[in-house]
Amino acid sequence: MLGAVSRHTVQITPDLLLRAYRAGLFPMAESRTAGQLYWLDPEMRGILPLQGFHLPRRLARTLLSGAFTVTADADFAQTIALCAAPAPGREDSWINPEIEQLFNALHAMGVGHSVEVWQEGRMVGGLYGVALGGAFFGESMFSRARDASKVALVHLVARLRLGGFTLLDTQFITGHLSQFGAVEIPRALYRQRLAKALEQPARWLPAPEGLEEEFRALRAPLPKTGP
């Protein structure tokens, strides 16, 4: 079940949005054209354990094949716009113009980040989210070519591990995320882990060294001791 609080008259600013994330809340709109946002606080929260990530062998080969060019923070605005755009199987979106504006502002503040996947000069996949302390809040991803969003996710995880992050919040669980080891944890446990992660020093690394070595390390994750 979800907990949601309507924002009737309170103006959401970038600073208010960051305070909400630190408290465990995140905003969504009911549709692309909706004029109202809601704060969500799920009873069960999706996370992707960074030390229990599962990288399938076929995808590892794709990562190392050079089929895609991957960047970070190269075009945040286009990334969120494509996440919001209609696509087969997802004709509507919870990303309305207000959310787009707010997250572009967070990017300008240095806490909103994107990973972009390119093929023949065209962006074919990507994701975006927010980095605070050692926590990364994944918001949305898109794909216009096979494996493009998966490649973006693996690049995100590698960057977070190299940068010292300890929490990757996925908000909810999907089949797409479950195959990589995503799990649900109760709200109270999530808030405990969030509080600890927010105190953790970490750095977002747009172009870190050692990415290929990290991809190989992801092929053999550490033994899982729990979510």
XYZ file of N, CA and C in Angstrom:
681
model
N 0.838 -1.190 0.000
C 0.000 0.000 0.000
C 0.877 1.245 0.000
N 0.284 2.335 -0.467
C 1.018 3.586 -0.568
C 0.448 4.605 0.387
N 1.324 5.470 0.872
C 0.860 6.645 1.590
C 1.056 7.827 0.684
N 0.027 8.647 0.476
C 0.146 9.777 -0.439
C -0.497 10.997 0.176
N 0.157 12.141 0.034
C -0.373 13.394 0.549
C -0.472 14.373 -0.598
N -1.632 14.877 -0.890
C -1.831 15.807 -1.988
C -1.172 17.142 -1.674
N -0.658 17.791 -2.689
C -0.059 19.115 -2.480
C -1.027 20.153 -3.041
N -2.035 20.491 -2.325
C -3.067 21.390 -2.837
C -2.552 22.815 -3.048
N -2.044 23.440 -1.986
C -1.680 24.843 -2.086
C -0.198 25.087 -1.820
N 0.542 24.065 -1.416
C 1.951 24.238 -1.101
C 2.773 24.185 -2.384
N 3.532 25.225 -2.636
C 4.384 25.236 -3.820
C 5.609 24.377 -3.573
N 5.872 23.443 -4.481
C 7.046 22.587 -4.350
C 8.226 23.282 -5.006
N 9.239 23.509 -4.219
C 10.474 24.113 -4.703
C 11.558 23.031 -4.722
N 12.670 23.276 -5.418
C 13.759 22.295 -5.373
C 14.231 21.994 -3.953
N 14.315 23.015 -3.093
C 14.755 22.782 -1.716
C 13.755 21.916 -0.956
N 12.470 22.166 -1.143
C 11.455 21.340 -0.495
C 11.537 19.905 -1.001
N 11.783 19.745 -2.289
C 11.901 18.411 -2.866
C 13.062 17.645 -2.239
N 14.190 18.302 -2.024
C 15.331 17.641 -1.404
C 15.037 17.279 0.041
N 14.326 18.137 0.767
C 13.955 17.802 2.144
C 13.044 16.581 2.165
N 12.157 16.489 1.189
C 11.256 15.340 1.116
C 12.043 14.055 0.885
N 13.008 14.081 -0.018
C 13.810 12.881 -0.266
C 14.554 12.456 0.991
N 15.087 13.419 1.716
C 15.800 13.080 2.948
C 14.869 12.453 3.985
N 13.576 12.763 3.906
C 12.595 12.199 4.832
C 11.992 10.893 4.328
N 12.342 10.479 3.102
C 11.835 9.228 2.566
C 10.646 9.359 1.639
N 10.278 10.569 1.254
C 9.137 10.798 0.366
C 9.620 11.098 -1.047
N 8.741 10.884 -2.020
C 9.047 11.280 -3.389
C 7.745 11.661 -4.092
N 7.817 12.533 -5.117
C 6.603 13.019 -5.767
C 6.274 12.253 -7.046
N 4.998 12.202 -7.369
C 4.539 11.664 -8.648
C 3.282 12.418 -9.060
N 3.037 12.451 -10.360
C 1.775 12.964 -10.882
C 0.957 11.784 -11.394
N -0.346 11.948 -11.471
C -1.191 10.845 -11.926
C -1.068 10.603 -13.424
N -0.667 11.624 -14.170
C -0.502 11.476 -15.609
C 0.423 12.561 -16.124
N 0.794 12.453 -17.370
C 1.673 13.438 -17.996
C 1.057 14.828 -17.986
N -0.261 14.915 -18.094
C -0.928 16.215 -18.177
C -1.529 16.660 -16.849
N -1.345 15.883 -15.785
C -1.927 16.238 -14.482
C -1.300 17.515 -13.952
N -2.118 18.305 -13.279
C -1.622 19.558 -12.729
C -1.304 19.493 -11.260
N -1.376 18.310 -10.675
C -1.167 18.170 -9.242
C -0.183 17.045 -8.957
N 0.679 17.268 -7.965
C 1.627 16.252 -7.545
C 1.207 15.665 -6.207
N 1.662 14.435 -5.962
C 1.396 13.757 -4.701
C 2.714 13.263 -4.118
N 2.806 13.339 -2.794
C 3.948 12.748 -2.116
C 3.632 11.287 -1.833
N 4.545 10.407 -2.172
C 4.361 8.986 -1.929
C 5.329 8.494 -0.865
N 4.840 7.570 -0.043
C 5.611 6.997 1.053
C 5.224 5.528 1.172
N 5.708 4.665 0.275
C 5.256 3.274 0.232
C 5.561 2.518 1.519
N 4.658 1.620 1.891
C 4.909 0.754 3.044
C 6.073 -0.195 2.765
N 6.214 -0.630 1.505
C 7.345 -1.458 1.084
C 8.119 -0.677 0.028
N 9.416 -0.558 0.234
C 10.242 0.280 -0.636
C 11.194 -0.586 -1.454
N 11.305 -0.288 -2.731
C 12.221 -1.009 -3.593
C 13.627 -0.450 -3.499
N 14.599 -1.329 -3.341
C 16.012 -0.940 -3.383
C 16.765 -1.961 -4.228
N 17.897 -1.541 -4.751
C 18.767 -2.434 -5.515
C 20.093 -2.509 -4.771
N 20.335 -3.594 -4.027
C 21.578 -3.695 -3.241
C 22.813 -3.599 -4.136
N 23.673 -2.657 -3.844
C 24.830 -2.419 -4.703
C 25.862 -3.535 -4.598
N 25.874 -4.254 -3.479
C 26.818 -5.356 -3.322
C 26.185 -6.701 -3.630
N 24.941 -6.715 -4.077
C 24.294 -7.962 -4.458
C 23.735 -7.896 -5.860
N 24.308 -6.997 -6.666
C 23.833 -6.784 -8.028
C 24.141 -8.001 -8.893
N 23.177 -8.417 -9.693
C 23.365 -9.568 -10.579
C 23.459 -9.086 -12.021
N 24.614 -9.306 -12.633
C 24.838 -8.919 -14.022
C 24.808 -10.158 -14.901
N 23.762 -10.327 -15.723
C 23.699 -11.503 -16.594
C 24.874 -11.539 -17.580
N 25.286 -12.744 -17.912
C 26.457 -12.931 -18.771
C 26.269 -12.271 -20.141
N 25.075 -12.438 -20.730
C 24.832 -11.859 -22.057
C 24.934 -10.346 -22.023
N 24.388 -9.729 -20.963
C 24.451 -8.275 -20.861
C 25.886 -7.807 -20.631
N 26.651 -8.579 -19.902
C 28.062 -8.233 -19.699
C 28.794 -8.185 -21.036
N 28.487 -9.137 -21.911
C 29.117 -9.119 -23.232
C 28.703 -7.875 -24.016
N 27.436 -7.507 -23.910
C 26.960 -6.297 -24.594
C 27.684 -5.063 -24.083
N 27.864 -4.981 -22.758
C 28.542 -3.828 -22.155
C 29.947 -3.650 -22.702
N 30.643 -4.756 -22.879
C 32.041 -4.702 -23.283
C 32.235 -4.735 -24.793
N 31.129 -4.836 -25.532
C 31.225 -4.988 -26.982
C 31.417 -3.673 -27.727
N 31.103 -2.566 -27.077
C 31.177 -1.283 -27.760
C 29.963 -0.963 -28.610
N 28.869 -1.718 -28.425
C 27.659 -1.474 -29.208
C 27.035 -0.120 -28.888
N 27.248 0.363 -27.653
C 26.691 1.649 -27.230
C 27.808 2.550 -26.722
N 27.573 3.846 -26.843
C 28.389 4.844 -26.162
C 27.594 5.338 -24.958
N 28.227 5.376 -23.803
C 27.519 5.756 -22.576
C 28.169 6.991 -21.977
N 27.339 7.968 -21.605
C 27.810 9.194 -20.965
C 27.021 9.417 -19.678
N 27.453 10.374 -18.910
C 26.735 10.767 -17.694
C 26.661 12.282 -17.635
N 25.466 12.785 -17.347
C 25.218 14.231 -17.241
C 25.516 14.979 -18.542
N 25.483 14.276 -19.674
C 25.737 14.927 -20.953
C 24.509 15.650 -21.477
N 23.306 15.142 -21.170
C 22.075 15.782 -21.632
C 20.936 15.382 -20.694
N 20.935 15.972 -19.516
C 19.921 15.642 -18.513
C 18.522 15.970 -19.006
N 18.373 17.139 -19.620
C 17.044 17.583 -20.047
C 16.429 16.622 -21.058
N 17.232 16.156 -22.016
C 16.697 15.221 -23.000
C 16.394 13.869 -22.353
N 17.197 13.470 -21.391
C 16.969 12.193 -20.719
C 15.618 12.189 -20.012
N 15.324 13.206 -19.232
C 14.043 13.218 -18.523
C 12.889 13.389 -19.502
N 13.105 14.153 -20.574
C 12.044 14.319 -21.574
C 11.711 12.985 -22.242
N 12.715 12.176 -22.540
C 12.469 10.882 -23.162
C 11.891 9.883 -22.162
N 12.247 10.013 -20.887
C 11.603 9.180 -19.861
C 10.105 9.490 -19.782
N 9.740 10.744 -20.012
C 8.338 11.157 -19.924
C 7.564 10.898 -21.206
N 8.259 10.721 -22.324
C 7.596 10.601 -23.627
C 6.864 9.269 -23.763
N 5.756 9.250 -24.508
C 5.039 7.984 -24.744
C 5.933 6.988 -25.479
N 5.719 5.698 -25.178
C 6.454 4.618 -25.827
C 5.545 3.397 -25.859
N 5.798 2.463 -26.745
C 4.973 1.248 -26.798
C 4.909 0.552 -25.440
N 3.686 0.311 -24.970
C 3.499 -0.300 -23.668
C 3.481 0.693 -22.526
N 3.805 1.955 -22.809
C 3.773 2.996 -21.772
C 3.336 4.294 -22.439
N 2.025 4.386 -22.655
C 1.494 5.524 -23.397
C 1.395 6.792 -22.547
N 1.384 6.628 -21.220
C 1.286 7.794 -20.337
C 2.476 7.793 -19.383
N 2.598 8.843 -18.591
C 3.744 8.978 -17.691
C 3.334 9.727 -16.439
N 4.022 9.429 -15.337
C 3.803 10.167 -14.095
C 4.671 11.423 -14.050
N 5.483 11.633 -15.075
C 6.373 12.802 -15.126
C 5.651 13.925 -15.845
N 5.086 14.858 -15.094
C 4.393 15.987 -15.709
C 5.370 17.165 -15.871
N 4.962 18.255 -16.509
C 5.892 19.374 -16.720
C 6.490 19.936 -15.435
N 5.731 19.922 -14.329
C 6.274 20.446 -13.072
C 7.428 19.581 -12.580
N 7.270 18.259 -12.659
C 8.361 17.378 -12.249
C 9.577 17.601 -13.150
N 9.339 17.737 -14.435
C 10.452 17.993 -15.349
C 11.207 19.263 -14.952
N 10.459 20.308 -14.673
C 11.080 21.576 -14.298
C 11.863 21.447 -12.994
N 11.280 20.767 -12.000
C 11.934 20.610 -10.701
C 13.236 19.825 -10.834
N 13.216 18.751 -11.592
C 14.420 17.928 -11.693
C 15.487 18.576 -12.563
N 15.087 19.338 -13.551
C 16.093 20.108 -14.285
C 16.759 21.122 -13.366
N 15.996 21.664 -12.424
C 16.579 22.584 -11.440
C 17.549 21.844 -10.523
N 17.183 20.625 -10.111
C 18.097 19.837 -9.269
C 19.385 19.513 -10.018
N 19.268 19.272 -11.318
C 20.479 19.033 -12.113
C 21.358 20.284 -12.125
N 20.739 21.435 -12.281
C 21.505 22.687 -12.278
C 22.171 22.919 -10.920
N 21.577 22.378 -9.853
C 22.141 22.514 -8.499
C 23.246 21.495 -8.245
N 23.424 20.530 -9.154
C 24.491 19.552 -9.003
C 24.105 18.276 -8.293
N 22.799 18.070 -8.028
C 22.373 16.842 -7.341
C 21.506 15.951 -8.224
N 21.013 16.461 -9.338
C 20.273 15.657 -10.300
C 21.235 15.136 -11.362
N 21.195 13.829 -11.620
C 22.174 13.228 -12.527
C 21.496 12.289 -13.518
N 22.134 12.107 -14.644
C 21.596 11.229 -15.682
C 22.705 10.361 -16.250
N 22.288 9.220 -16.775
C 23.166 8.346 -17.565
C 22.508 8.202 -18.921
N 23.265 8.458 -19.986
C 22.721 8.435 -21.343
C 23.392 7.336 -22.166
N 22.596 6.646 -22.954
C 23.106 5.585 -23.822
C 22.846 5.996 -25.267
N 23.895 5.979 -26.091
C 23.826 6.491 -27.453
C 24.155 5.389 -28.450
N 23.532 5.491 -29.612
C 23.830 4.590 -30.722
C 23.734 5.389 -32.009
N 24.823 5.433 -32.739
C 24.889 6.194 -33.991
C 24.452 7.647 -33.786
N 24.896 8.238 -32.692
C 24.631 9.640 -32.417
C 23.255 9.958 -31.868
N 22.436 8.934 -31.617
C 21.074 9.153 -31.113
C 20.946 8.538 -29.724
N 20.301 9.289 -28.804
C 20.092 8.743 -27.482
C 19.010 7.673 -27.543
N 19.371 6.450 -27.168
C 18.439 5.325 -27.270
C 18.083 4.737 -25.911
N 18.648 5.267 -24.857
C 18.332 4.781 -23.514
C 18.919 5.712 -22.480
N 18.424 5.594 -21.263
C 18.969 6.425 -20.202
C 18.135 6.359 -18.952
N 18.629 7.033 -17.935
C 17.929 7.123 -16.656
C 18.365 8.402 -15.953
N 17.600 8.771 -14.930
C 17.985 9.940 -14.142
C 17.573 9.732 -12.686
N 18.168 10.514 -11.811
C 17.845 10.417 -10.393
C 18.538 11.516 -9.615
N 18.549 11.354 -8.292
C 19.082 12.369 -7.385
C 20.104 11.720 -6.462
N 21.228 12.388 -6.262
C 22.276 11.908 -5.362
C 22.362 12.820 -4.149
N 22.210 12.234 -2.955
C 22.350 12.961 -1.696
C 23.184 12.098 -0.751
N 24.326 12.608 -0.312
C 25.194 11.801 0.521
C 25.557 10.529 -0.210
N 25.394 9.386 0.466
C 25.667 8.101 -0.153
C 24.422 7.415 -0.671
N 23.355 8.167 -0.896
C 22.102 7.615 -1.410
C 21.852 8.147 -2.811
N 21.411 7.258 -3.688
C 20.968 7.668 -5.023
C 19.526 7.234 -5.183
N 18.670 8.191 -5.547
C 17.245 7.943 -5.715
C 16.955 7.830 -7.206
N 16.810 6.606 -7.698
C 16.526 6.402 -9.105
C 15.083 6.759 -9.417
N 14.879 7.559 -10.446
C 13.544 8.064 -10.744
C 12.871 7.351 -11.914
N 13.512 7.327 -13.056
C 12.886 6.726 -14.232
C 13.962 6.371 -15.241
N 13.617 5.441 -16.145
C 14.522 5.086 -17.223
C 13.705 4.857 -18.485
N 14.382 4.865 -19.627
C 13.691 4.610 -20.887
C 14.609 3.825 -21.800
N 14.022 3.201 -22.807
C 14.794 2.431 -23.779
C 14.149 2.545 -25.145
N 14.958 2.811 -26.158
C 14.511 2.825 -27.550
C 15.291 1.827 -28.391
N 16.111 1.020 -27.734
C 16.869 -0.036 -28.405
C 17.067 -1.168 -27.408
N 17.194 -2.367 -27.907
C 17.331 -3.523 -27.023
C 18.501 -3.347 -26.065
N 18.242 -3.571 -24.793
C 19.234 -3.542 -23.711
C 19.705 -2.143 -23.340
N 19.201 -1.100 -23.984
C 19.742 0.241 -23.736
C 19.521 0.694 -22.290
N 18.325 0.484 -21.747
C 18.080 0.903 -20.366
C 18.850 0.017 -19.391
N 19.039 -1.262 -19.742
C 19.813 -2.161 -18.881
C 21.274 -1.719 -18.827
N 21.801 -1.310 -19.964
C 23.171 -0.812 -20.002
C 23.299 0.441 -19.140
N 22.300 1.325 -19.210
C 22.323 2.533 -18.376
C 22.333 2.164 -16.906
N 21.527 1.173 -16.525
C 21.451 0.772 -15.118
C 22.775 0.198 -14.634
N 23.404 -0.642 -15.450
C 24.691 -1.223 -15.037
C 25.745 -0.126 -14.899
N 25.743 0.826 -15.813
C 26.683 1.951 -15.697
C 26.410 2.746 -14.428
N 25.133 2.932 -14.095
C 24.803 3.647 -12.861
C 25.355 2.902 -11.657
N 25.088 1.605 -11.567
C 25.546 0.818 -10.423
C 27.068 0.856 -10.308
N 27.763 0.718 -11.428
C 29.230 0.759 -11.398
C 29.727 2.103 -10.880
N 29.124 3.187 -11.339
C 29.524 4.515 -10.873
C 29.253 4.685 -9.385
N 28.103 4.207 -8.930
C 27.764 4.348 -7.514
C 28.730 3.553 -6.641
N 29.057 2.354 -7.048
C 30.002 1.545 -6.278
C 31.377 2.209 -6.228
N 31.827 2.696 -7.366
C 33.127 3.353 -7.398
C 33.141 4.658 -6.608
N 31.978 5.317 -6.538
C 31.898 6.598 -5.845
C 31.622 6.501 -4.366
N 31.429 5.288 -3.836
C 31.224 5.130 -2.397
C 29.780 5.207 -1.936
N 28.811 5.082 -2.863
C 27.401 5.095 -2.471
C 27.035 3.764 -1.810
N 26.036 3.814 -0.929
C 25.622 2.611 -0.203
C 24.147 2.273 -0.392
N 23.349 3.181 -0.960
C 21.915 2.931 -1.124
C 21.475 3.357 -2.513
N 20.831 2.434 -3.242
C 20.187 2.757 -4.515
C 18.693 2.502 -4.354
N 17.942 3.573 -4.251
C 16.495 3.520 -4.056
C 15.821 3.425 -5.420
N 15.020 2.380 -5.628
C 14.282 2.226 -6.878
C 12.796 2.542 -6.717
N 12.388 2.933 -5.514
C 11.008 3.274 -5.183
C 10.102 2.050 -5.211
N 9.917 1.446 -6.376
C 9.100 0.249 -6.513
C 9.916 -0.853 -7.181
N 9.345 -2.041 -7.231
C 9.990 -3.180 -7.870
C 9.259 -3.501 -9.168
N 10.024 -3.715 -10.224
C 9.475 -4.180 -11.498
C 10.209 -5.464 -11.894
N 9.655 -6.186 -12.857
C 10.343 -7.359 -13.363
C 11.702 -7.008 -13.935
N 11.778 -5.835 -14.568
C 13.031 -5.349 -15.145
C 14.104 -5.234 -14.069
N 13.734 -4.711 -12.881
C 14.701 -4.511 -11.806
C 14.976 -5.790 -11.026
N 13.960 -6.644 -10.908
C 14.121 -7.871 -10.122
C 15.216 -8.762 -10.681
N 15.376 -8.764 -12.007
C 16.386 -9.641 -12.601
C 17.798 -9.241 -12.217
N 17.958 -8.010 -11.709
C 19.276 -7.543 -11.282
C 19.467 -7.657 -9.772
N 18.468 -8.173 -9.065
C 18.605 -8.359 -7.626
C 17.846 -7.367 -6.769
N 16.967 -6.550 -7.371
C 16.190 -5.581 -6.591
C 15.246 -6.312 -5.633
N 15.045 -5.739 -4.457
C 14.193 -6.325 -3.428
C 13.343 -5.228 -2.799
N 12.343 -5.649 -2.039
C 11.522 -4.715 -1.255
C 11.859 -4.862 0.216
N 11.906 -3.718 0.908
C 12.109 -3.736 2.351
C 11.047 -2.853 2.999
N 10.690 -3.122 4.272
C 9.675 -2.313 4.945
C 10.107 -0.857 5.087
N 9.118 0.009 5.157
C 9.359 1.452 5.246
C 10.318 1.799 6.387
N 10.123 1.197 7.568
C 10.958 1.534 8.719
C 12.420 1.177 8.462
N 12.655 0.009 7.854
C 14.029 -0.391 7.551
C 14.623 0.511 6.478
N 13.814 0.888 5.503
C 14.305 1.796 4.472
C 14.759 3.113 5.094
N 13.972 3.645 6.007
C 14.335 4.926 6.612
C 15.611 4.812 7.440
N 15.816 3.671 8.079
C 17.061 3.471 8.817
C 18.254 3.489 7.863
N 18.103 2.779 6.749
C 19.201 2.719 5.785
C 19.408 4.064 5.098
N 18.318 4.772 4.870
C 18.425 6.097 4.264
C 19.181 7.048 5.174
N 18.825 7.063 6.464
C 19.492 7.968 7.404
C 20.991 7.690 7.447
N 21.357 6.422 7.422
C 22.769 6.065 7.452
C 23.461 6.475 6.147
N 22.785 6.236 5.020
C 23.388 6.568 3.720
C 23.574 8.073 3.554
N 22.643 8.860 4.064
C 22.748 10.316 3.920
C 23.983 10.873 4.630
N 24.460 10.145 5.648
C 25.659 10.577 6.374
C 26.937 10.045 5.742
N 26.775 9.200 4.731
C 27.931 8.564 4.106
C 28.560 9.491 3.061
N 29.852 9.778 3.163
C 30.491 10.584 2.112
C 30.601 9.788 0.831
N 30.152 10.363 -0.269
C 30.214 9.707 -1.572
C 30.348 10.773 -2.640
N 30.805 10.353 -3.814
C 31.002 11.286 -4.929
C 30.374 10.718 -6.183
N 29.591 11.553 -6.866
C 29.085 11.177 -8.179
C 30.218 11.329 -9.174
N 30.504 10.267 -9.925
C 31.637 10.248 -10.850
C 31.117 10.151 -12.278
N 31.048 11.267 -12.998
C 30.546 11.219 -14.375
C 31.375 10.344 -15.292
N 32.697 10.351 -15.108
C 33.581 9.561 -15.992
C 34.661 8.889 -15.147
N 34.282 7.927 -14.308
C 35.270 7.303 -13.418
C 36.209 6.367 -14.162
N 37.411 6.225 -13.629
C 38.325 5.222 -14.139
C 37.943 3.866 -13.564
N 38.266 2.822 -14.291
C 38.032 1.481 -13.775
C 36.647 0.934 -14.024
N 35.914 1.501 -14.976
C 34.557 1.013 -15.226
C 34.549 -0.430 -15.733
N 35.440 -0.756 -16.667
C 35.443 -2.120 -17.203
C 35.770 -3.123 -16.111
N 36.704 -2.778 -15.217
C 37.019 -3.675 -14.109
C 35.808 -3.837 -13.194
N 35.053 -2.763 -13.011
C 33.864 -2.839 -12.160
C 32.791 -3.703 -12.806
N 32.639 -3.621 -14.124
C 31.686 -4.492 -14.807
C 32.037 -5.960 -14.556
N 33.320 -6.270 -14.613
C 33.724 -7.656 -14.372
C 33.473 -8.051 -12.918
N 33.655 -7.101 -11.997
C 33.383 -7.386 -10.588
C 31.898 -7.645 -10.361
N 31.052 -6.972 -11.128
C 29.611 -7.165 -10.979
C 29.178 -8.559 -11.431
N 30.008 -9.213 -12.225
C 29.692 -10.582 -12.641
C 29.770 -11.548 -11.466
N 30.513 -11.158 -10.415
C 30.674 -12.026 -9.253
C 30.378 -11.228 -8.002
N 29.094 -10.916 -7.726
C 28.751 -10.101 -6.567
C 29.094 -10.786 -5.253
N 29.247 -9.984 -4.228
C 29.499 -10.525 -2.907
C 28.313 -11.362 -2.446
N 28.546 -12.353 -1.583
C 27.421 -13.153 -1.092
C 26.378 -12.281 -0.434
N 25.105 -12.551 -0.715
C 24.027 -11.769 -0.149
C 23.753 -12.234 1.279
N 23.639 -11.262 2.183
C 23.325 -11.566 3.565
C 21.966 -11.044 3.962
N 21.205 -10.598 2.994
C 19.894 -10.026 3.262
C 19.686 -8.844 2.359
N 18.460 -8.296 2.273
C 18.187 -7.171 1.389
C 18.879 -5.924 1.823
